[in-house]
Coordinates of C-alpha atoms and ligand atoms in Angstrom, one line a residue:
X1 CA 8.9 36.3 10.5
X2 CA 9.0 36.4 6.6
X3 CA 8.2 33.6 4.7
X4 CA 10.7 33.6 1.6
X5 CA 10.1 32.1 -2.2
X6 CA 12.4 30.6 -4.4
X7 CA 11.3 32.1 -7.9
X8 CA 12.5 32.4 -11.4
X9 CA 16.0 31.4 -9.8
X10 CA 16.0 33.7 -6.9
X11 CA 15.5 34.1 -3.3
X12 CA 12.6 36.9 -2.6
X13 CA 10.0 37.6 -0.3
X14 CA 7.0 35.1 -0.8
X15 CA 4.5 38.0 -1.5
X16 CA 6.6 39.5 -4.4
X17 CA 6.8 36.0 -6.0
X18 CA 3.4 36.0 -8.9
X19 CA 3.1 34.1 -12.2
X20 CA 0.8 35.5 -15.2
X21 CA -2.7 35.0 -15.9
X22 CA -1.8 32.6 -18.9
X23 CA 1.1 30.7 -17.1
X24 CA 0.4 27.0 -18.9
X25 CA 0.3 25.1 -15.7
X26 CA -2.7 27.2 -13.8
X27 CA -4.8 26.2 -17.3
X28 CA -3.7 22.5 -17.8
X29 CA -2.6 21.4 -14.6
X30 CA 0.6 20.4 -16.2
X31 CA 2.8 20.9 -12.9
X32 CA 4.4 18.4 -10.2
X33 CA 4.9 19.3 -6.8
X34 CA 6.2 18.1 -3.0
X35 CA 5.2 18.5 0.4
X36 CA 8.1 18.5 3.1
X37 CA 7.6 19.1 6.4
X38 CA 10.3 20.8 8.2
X39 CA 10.1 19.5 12.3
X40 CA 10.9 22.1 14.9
X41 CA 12.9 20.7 17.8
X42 CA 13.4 23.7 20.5
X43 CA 15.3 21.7 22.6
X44 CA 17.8 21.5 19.6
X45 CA 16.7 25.0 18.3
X46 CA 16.6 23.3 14.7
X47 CA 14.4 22.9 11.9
X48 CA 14.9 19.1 10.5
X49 CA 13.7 18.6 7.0
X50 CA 12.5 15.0 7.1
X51 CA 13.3 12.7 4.3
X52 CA 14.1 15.8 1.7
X53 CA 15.6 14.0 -0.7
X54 CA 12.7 11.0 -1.5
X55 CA 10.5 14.1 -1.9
X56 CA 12.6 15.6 -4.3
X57 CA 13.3 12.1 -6.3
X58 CA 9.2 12.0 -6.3
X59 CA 9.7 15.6 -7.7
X60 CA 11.5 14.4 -10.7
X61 CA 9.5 11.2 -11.3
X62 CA 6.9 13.6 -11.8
X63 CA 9.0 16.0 -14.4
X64 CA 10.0 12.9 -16.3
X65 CA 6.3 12.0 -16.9
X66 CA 5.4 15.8 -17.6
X67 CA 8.6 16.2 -20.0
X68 CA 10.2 19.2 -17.5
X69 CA 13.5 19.2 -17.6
X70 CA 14.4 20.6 -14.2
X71 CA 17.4 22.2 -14.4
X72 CA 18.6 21.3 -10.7
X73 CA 20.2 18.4 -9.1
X74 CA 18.8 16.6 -6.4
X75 CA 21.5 17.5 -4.5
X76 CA 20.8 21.3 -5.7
X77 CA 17.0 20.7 -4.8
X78 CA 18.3 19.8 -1.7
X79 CA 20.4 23.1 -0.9
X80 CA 18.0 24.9 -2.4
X81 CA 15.5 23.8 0.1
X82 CA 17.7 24.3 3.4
X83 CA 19.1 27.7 2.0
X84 CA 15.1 28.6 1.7
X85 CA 14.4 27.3 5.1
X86 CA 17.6 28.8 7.0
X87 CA 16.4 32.4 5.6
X88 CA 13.1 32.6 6.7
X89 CA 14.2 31.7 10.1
X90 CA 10.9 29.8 11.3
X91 CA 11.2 28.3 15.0
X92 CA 8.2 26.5 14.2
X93 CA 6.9 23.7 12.0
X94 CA 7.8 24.4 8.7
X95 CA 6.0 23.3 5.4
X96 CA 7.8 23.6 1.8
X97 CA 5.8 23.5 -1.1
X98 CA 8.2 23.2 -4.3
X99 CA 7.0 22.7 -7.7
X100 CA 7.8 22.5 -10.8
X101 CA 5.2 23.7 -13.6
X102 CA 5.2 24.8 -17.4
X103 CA 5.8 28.3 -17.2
X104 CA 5.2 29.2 -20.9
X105 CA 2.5 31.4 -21.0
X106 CA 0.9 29.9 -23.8
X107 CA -2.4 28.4 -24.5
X108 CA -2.7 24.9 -26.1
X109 CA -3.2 21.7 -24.6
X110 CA 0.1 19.8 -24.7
X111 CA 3.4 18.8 -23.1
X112 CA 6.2 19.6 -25.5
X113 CA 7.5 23.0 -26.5
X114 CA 7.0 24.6 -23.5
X115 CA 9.4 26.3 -20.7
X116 CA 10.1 24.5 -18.0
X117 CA 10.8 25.9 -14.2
X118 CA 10.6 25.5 -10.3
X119 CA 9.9 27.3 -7.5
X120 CA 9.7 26.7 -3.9
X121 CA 8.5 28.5 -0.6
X122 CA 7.8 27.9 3.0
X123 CA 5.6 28.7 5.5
X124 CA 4.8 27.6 8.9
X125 CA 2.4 25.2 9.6
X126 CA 0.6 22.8 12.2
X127 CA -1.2 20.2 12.2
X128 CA -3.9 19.3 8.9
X129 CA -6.4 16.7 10.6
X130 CA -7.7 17.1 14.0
X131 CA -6.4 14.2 16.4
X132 CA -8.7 11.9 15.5
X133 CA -10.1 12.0 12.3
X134 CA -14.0 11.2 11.2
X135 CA -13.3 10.1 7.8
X136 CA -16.4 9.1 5.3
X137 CA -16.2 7.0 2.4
X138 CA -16.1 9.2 -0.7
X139 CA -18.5 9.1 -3.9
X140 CA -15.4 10.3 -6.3
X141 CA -13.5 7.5 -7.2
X142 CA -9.5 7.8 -7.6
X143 CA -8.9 7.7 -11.1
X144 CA -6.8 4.7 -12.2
X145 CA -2.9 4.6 -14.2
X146 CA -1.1 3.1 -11.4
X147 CA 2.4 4.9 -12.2
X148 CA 1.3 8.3 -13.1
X149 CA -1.0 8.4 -9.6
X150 CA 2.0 6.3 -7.6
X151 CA 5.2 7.8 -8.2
X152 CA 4.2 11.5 -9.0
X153 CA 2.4 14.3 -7.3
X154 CA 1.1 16.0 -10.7
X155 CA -1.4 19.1 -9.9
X156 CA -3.9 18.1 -12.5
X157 CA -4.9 14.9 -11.1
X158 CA -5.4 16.2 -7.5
X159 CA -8.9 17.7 -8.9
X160 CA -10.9 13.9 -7.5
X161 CA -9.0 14.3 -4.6
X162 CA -10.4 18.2 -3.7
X163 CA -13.6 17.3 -5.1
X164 CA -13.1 14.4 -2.3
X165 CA -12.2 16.7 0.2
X166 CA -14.8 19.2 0.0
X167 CA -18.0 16.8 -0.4
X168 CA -16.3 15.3 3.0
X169 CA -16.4 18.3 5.2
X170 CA -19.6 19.6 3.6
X171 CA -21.0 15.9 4.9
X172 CA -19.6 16.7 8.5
X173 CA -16.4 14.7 8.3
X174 CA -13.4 15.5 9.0
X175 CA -11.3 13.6 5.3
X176 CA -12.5 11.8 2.6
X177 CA -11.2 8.2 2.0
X178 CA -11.2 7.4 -2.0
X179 CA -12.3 4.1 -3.7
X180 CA -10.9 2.9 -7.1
X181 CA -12.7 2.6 -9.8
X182 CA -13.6 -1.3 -9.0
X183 CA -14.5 -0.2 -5.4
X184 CA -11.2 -1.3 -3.5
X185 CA -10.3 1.3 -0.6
X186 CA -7.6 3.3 -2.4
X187 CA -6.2 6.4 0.4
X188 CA -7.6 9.4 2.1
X189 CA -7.5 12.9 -0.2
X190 CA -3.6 13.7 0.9
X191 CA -3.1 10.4 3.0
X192 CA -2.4 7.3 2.5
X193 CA -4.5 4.7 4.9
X194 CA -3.2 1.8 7.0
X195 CA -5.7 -0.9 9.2
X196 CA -4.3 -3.1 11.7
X197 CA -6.2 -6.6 11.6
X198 CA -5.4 -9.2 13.9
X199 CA -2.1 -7.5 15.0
X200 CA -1.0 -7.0 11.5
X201 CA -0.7 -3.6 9.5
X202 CA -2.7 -3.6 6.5
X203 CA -2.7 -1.3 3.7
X204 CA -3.6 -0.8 -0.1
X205 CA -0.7 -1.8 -2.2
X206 CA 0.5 -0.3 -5.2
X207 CA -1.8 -0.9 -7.5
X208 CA -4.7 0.2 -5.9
X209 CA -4.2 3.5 -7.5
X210 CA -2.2 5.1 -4.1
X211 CA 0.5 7.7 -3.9
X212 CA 4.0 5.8 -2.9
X213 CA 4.0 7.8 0.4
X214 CA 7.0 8.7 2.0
X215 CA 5.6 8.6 5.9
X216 CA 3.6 5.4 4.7
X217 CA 7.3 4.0 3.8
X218 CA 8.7 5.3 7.0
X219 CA 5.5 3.9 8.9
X220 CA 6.7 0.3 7.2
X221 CA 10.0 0.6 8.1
X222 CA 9.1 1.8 12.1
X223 CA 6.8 -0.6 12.9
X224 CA 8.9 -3.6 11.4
X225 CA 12.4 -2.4 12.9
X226 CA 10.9 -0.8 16.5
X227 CA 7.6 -2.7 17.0
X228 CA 8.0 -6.1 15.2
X229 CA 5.2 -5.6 13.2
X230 CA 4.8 -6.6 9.9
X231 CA 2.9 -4.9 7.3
X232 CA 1.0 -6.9 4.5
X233 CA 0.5 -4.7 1.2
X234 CA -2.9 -6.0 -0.5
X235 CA -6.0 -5.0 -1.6
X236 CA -8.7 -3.6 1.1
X237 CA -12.3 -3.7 0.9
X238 CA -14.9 -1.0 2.1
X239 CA -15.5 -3.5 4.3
X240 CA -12.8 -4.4 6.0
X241 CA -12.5 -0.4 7.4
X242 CA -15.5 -1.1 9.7
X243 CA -14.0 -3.6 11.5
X244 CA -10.7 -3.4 11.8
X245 CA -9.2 -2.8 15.2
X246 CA -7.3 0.4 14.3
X247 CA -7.1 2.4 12.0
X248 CA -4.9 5.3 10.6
X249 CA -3.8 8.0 7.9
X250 CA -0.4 9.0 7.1
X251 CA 1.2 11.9 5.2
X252 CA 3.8 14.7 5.3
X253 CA 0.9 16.9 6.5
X254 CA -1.0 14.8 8.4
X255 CA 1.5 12.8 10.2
X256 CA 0.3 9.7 11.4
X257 CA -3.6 11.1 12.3
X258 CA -5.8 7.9 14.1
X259 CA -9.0 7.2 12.5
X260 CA -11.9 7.6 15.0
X261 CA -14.6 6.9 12.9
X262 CA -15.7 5.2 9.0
X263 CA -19.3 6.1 7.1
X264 CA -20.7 7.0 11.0
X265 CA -18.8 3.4 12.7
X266 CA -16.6 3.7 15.6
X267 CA -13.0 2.1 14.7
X268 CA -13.2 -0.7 17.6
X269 CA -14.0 1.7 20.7
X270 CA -13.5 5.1 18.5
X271 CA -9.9 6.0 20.8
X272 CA -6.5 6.0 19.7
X273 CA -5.3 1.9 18.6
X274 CA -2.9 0.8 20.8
X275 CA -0.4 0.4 17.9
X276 CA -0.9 3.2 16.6
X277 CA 0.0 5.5 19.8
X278 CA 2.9 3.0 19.9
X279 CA 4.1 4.1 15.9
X280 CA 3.1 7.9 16.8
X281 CA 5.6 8.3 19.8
X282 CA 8.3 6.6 17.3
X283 CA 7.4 8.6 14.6
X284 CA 7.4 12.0 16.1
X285 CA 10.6 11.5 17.9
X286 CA 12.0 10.4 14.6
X287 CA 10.8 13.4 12.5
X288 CA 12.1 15.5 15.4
X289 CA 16.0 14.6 14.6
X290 CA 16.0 12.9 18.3
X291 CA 16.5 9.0 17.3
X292 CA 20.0 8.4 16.5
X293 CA 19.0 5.5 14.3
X294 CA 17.2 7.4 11.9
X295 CA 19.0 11.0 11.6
X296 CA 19.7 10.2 8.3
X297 CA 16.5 11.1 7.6
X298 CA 17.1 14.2 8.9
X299 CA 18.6 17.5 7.1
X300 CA 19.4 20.1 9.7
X301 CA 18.4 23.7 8.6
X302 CA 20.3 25.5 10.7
X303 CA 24.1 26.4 10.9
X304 CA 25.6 25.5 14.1
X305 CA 28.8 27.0 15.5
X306 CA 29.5 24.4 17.9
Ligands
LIG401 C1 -3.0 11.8 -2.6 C2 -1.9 11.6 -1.5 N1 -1.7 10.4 -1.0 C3 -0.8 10.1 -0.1 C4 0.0 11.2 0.4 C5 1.0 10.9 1.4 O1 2.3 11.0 0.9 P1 3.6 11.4 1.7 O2 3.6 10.6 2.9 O3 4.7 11.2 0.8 O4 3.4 12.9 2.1 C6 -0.2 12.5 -0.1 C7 0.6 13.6 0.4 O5 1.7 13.9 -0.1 C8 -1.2 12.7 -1.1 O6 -1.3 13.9 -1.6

């Protein structure tokens, strides 16, 4: 199956889609970008884009900080997206990576005068984090302006977060979880990080230096609506992740992954939390298009003729 690219305003074949050596973006980091995952369902025999169009308002939070004018819609985004999709003809789970990046090829450290595009692609893809994750506190901090780190997904500041990564899995871990600079938990390296303590959800708020993420919104809304549970948004400390009684990530790539283990400590027994196999089962059934209640979160890739 051929994964397709949408490039310089075109639908081609991912391979034939390249930028230039001097492209502003690959020097200066000066490009925002999306993850959306796109949920098989074979009983269905669709592809179900989940929440497409919060990614692609995060998309243009991120080109009104970077001074790109996109010249799309949201809706556009959005057809843009399923048209993408639909062509490549996955019956798998799908992930789209669209961005959109400085595309002068230019050198010069700076913002203004500079062409603006977007491109998008997809490919298939599985799961990120094994099914319970080993996740070690990391020695890079995440750097701290609360609205550039919160609302946007800009490539230059996700250099802490790989630096995170890599020092993680070269320790024998399976993710890093970042501190801020002040040493409050802040998220994992593409996750954001929930606790449950004494029945409770708990998770960094706002201005502990997180990404605003879309399954840790979705997570909020599940476990309040379907579960009853409330979820407090506060600061964390180191701490408080060694003795929580669960403990979780969530992302578009890494679902909702359970945390078996912090810094070498078992997460209460080091098996899946009760609450949080309780959220899982929602959630994928949710991101699968088969809860009625939430198919609005849903965009069907496929055209049906029935
Ligand atoms: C740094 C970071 N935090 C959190 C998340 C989770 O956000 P979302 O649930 O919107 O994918 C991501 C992934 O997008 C991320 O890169």
């Amino acid at each position: 199956m051929p994964s397709y690219a949408f490039f310089h305003k075109q639908f081609i074949l991912l391979p034939e889609a390249k930028i230039g050596v001097m492209t502003h973006s690959l020097h200066y980091g000066t490009a925002c970008f999306e993850g959306i995952r796109g949920n098989w369902n074979s009983e269905h025999q669709q592809i179900y884009l989940f929440r497409l169009k919060e990614h692609y308002q995060r998309l243009q939070n991120g080109c009104r900080i970077l001074k790109n004018n996109l010249p799309y819609t949201i809706d556009e985004l959005c057809q843009i997206t399923i048209e993408l999709v639909a062509m490549s003809g996955f019956q798998e789970d799908v992930y789209v990576r669209p961005m959109a990046y400085k595309s002068s090829e230019y050198l010069g450290v700076r913002l203004h005068d500079l062409e603006d595009d977007f491109l998008a692609f997809v490919v298939p893809w599985g799961p990120y984090l094994p099914d319970k994750a080993k996740c070690g506190i990391s020695s890079w901090r995440r750097p701290g302006d609360n609205v550039i780190l919160s609302q946007a997904k800009i490539t230059g500041l996700y250099i802490n977060n790989a630096l995170a990564k890599t020092e993680a899995i070269e320790s024998g871990f399976d993710e890093a979880i970042m501190l801020t600079s002040d040493g409050q938990v802040s998220e994992g390296s593409g996750e954001n990080i929930f606790l449950v303590i004494d029945g409770k959800l708990v998770t960094p708020a706002s201005y502990n230096n997180i990404l605003m993420g879309i399954t840790r919104d979705t997570v909020i809304k599940l476990a309040q609506n379907e579960l009853g549970i409330e979820t407090i948004e506060r600061q964390v400390d180191r701490s408080e992740l060694y003795t929580a009684e669960e403990c979780f990530l969530t992302g578009t790539a890494a679902h909702i992954t359970p945390v078996a283990e912090v810094d070498h400590r078992k997460i209460s027994s080091g098996e899946i939390g009760e609450i949080t196999r309780k959220l899982q089962k929602i959630y994928f059934e949710v991101i699968r298009g088969n809860n009625p209640k939430y198919v609005d979160w849903c965009t069907a890739v496929y055209k049906k003729d029935h």
